[in-house]
Tab-separated table of C-alpha atoms in Angstrom:
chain	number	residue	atom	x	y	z
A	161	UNK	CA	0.000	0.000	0.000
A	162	UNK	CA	2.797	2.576	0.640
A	163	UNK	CA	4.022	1.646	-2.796
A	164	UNK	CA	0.239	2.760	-4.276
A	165	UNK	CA	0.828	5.795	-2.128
A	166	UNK	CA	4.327	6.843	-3.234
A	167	UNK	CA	2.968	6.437	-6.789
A	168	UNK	CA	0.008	8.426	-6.379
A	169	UNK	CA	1.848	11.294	-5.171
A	170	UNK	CA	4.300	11.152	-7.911
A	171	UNK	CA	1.005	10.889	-10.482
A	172	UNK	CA	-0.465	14.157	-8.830
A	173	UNK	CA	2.641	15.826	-9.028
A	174	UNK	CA	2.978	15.048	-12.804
A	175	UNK	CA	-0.808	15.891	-13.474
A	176	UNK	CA	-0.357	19.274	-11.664
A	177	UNK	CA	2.753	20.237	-14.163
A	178	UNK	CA	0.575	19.752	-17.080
A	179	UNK	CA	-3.074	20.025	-16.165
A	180	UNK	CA	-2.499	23.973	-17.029
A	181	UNK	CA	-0.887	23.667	-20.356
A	182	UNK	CA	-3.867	21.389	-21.382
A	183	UNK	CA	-6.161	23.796	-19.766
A	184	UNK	CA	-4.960	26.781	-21.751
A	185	UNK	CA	-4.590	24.651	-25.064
A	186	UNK	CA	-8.347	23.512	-24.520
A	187	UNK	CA	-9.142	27.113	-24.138
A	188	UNK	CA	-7.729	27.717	-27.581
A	189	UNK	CA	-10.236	25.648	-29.103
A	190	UNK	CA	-13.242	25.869	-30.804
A	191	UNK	CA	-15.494	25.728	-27.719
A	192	UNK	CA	-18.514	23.443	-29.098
A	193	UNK	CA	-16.292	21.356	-31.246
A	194	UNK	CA	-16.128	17.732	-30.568
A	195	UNK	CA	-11.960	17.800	-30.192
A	196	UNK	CA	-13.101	20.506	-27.931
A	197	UNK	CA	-15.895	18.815	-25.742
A	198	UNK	CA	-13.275	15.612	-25.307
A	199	UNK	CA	-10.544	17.706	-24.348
A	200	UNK	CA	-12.708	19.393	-21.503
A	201	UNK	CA	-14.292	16.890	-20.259
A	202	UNK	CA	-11.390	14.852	-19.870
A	203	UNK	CA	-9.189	17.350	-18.419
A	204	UNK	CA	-12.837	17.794	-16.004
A	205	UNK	CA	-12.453	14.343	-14.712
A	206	UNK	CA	-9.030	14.831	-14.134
A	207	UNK	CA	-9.099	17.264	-11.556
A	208	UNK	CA	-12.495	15.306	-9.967
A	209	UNK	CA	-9.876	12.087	-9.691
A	210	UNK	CA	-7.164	14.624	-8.647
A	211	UNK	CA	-8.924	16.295	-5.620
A	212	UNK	CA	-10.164	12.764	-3.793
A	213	UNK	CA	-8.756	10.761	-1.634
A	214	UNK	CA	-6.782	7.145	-2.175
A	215	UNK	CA	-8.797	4.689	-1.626
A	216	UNK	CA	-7.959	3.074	1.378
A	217	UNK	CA	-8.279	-0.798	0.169
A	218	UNK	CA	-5.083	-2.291	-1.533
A	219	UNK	CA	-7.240	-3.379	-4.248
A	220	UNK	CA	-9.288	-0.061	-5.103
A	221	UNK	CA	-6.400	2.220	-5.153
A	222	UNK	CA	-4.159	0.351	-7.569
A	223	UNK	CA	-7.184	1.094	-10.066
A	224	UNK	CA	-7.285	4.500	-9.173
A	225	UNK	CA	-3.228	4.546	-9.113
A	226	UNK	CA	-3.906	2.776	-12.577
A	227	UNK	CA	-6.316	5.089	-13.790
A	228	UNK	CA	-4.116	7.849	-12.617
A	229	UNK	CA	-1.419	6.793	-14.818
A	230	UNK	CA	-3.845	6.763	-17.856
A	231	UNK	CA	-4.539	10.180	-17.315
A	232	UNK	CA	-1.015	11.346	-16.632
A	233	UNK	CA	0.234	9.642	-20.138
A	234	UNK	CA	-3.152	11.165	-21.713
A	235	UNK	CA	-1.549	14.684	-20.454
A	236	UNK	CA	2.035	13.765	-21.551
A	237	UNK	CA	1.031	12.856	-25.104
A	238	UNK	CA	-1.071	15.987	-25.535
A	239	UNK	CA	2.015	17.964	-24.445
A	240	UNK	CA	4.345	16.145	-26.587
A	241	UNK	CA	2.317	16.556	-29.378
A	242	UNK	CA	1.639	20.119	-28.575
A	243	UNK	CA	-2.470	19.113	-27.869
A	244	UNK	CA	-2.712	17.178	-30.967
């Protein structure tokens, strides 16, 4: 479980760093485009995931830990390809 936790902190970390370049990229967009409405509402469940708590069963937050991940490499690739 401390593993999970060390992971998660790392993850939130990450996310922070590039939740606001994916914010302002978003906010480039054609607001009421579909690339638009994915982007948003993504980047909305995000910060939902971001702002609770680890679950406190071993079992539950490695999928959130997992889930986590997915989000963080969503955010990376966006970056990397300068919000596709």
């Amino acid at each position: 479980m401390s593993t999970l936790v060390d992971l998660e902190a790392q993850l939130r970390g990450h996310i922070a760093l590039l939740r606001e370049p994916a914010r302002k990229a978003t906010d480039r967009m054609w607001q009421g485009g579909t690339k638009w409405h994915r982007h948003i509402t993504r980047l909305d469940g995000i910060e939902r995931q971001t702002e609770q708590e680890l679950n406190p069963l071993p079992f539950g937050a490695l999928i959130e830990v997992q889930l986590m991940a997915r989000d963080c490499q969503w955010l990376l690739d966006g970056y990397k390809e300068n919000w596709r």
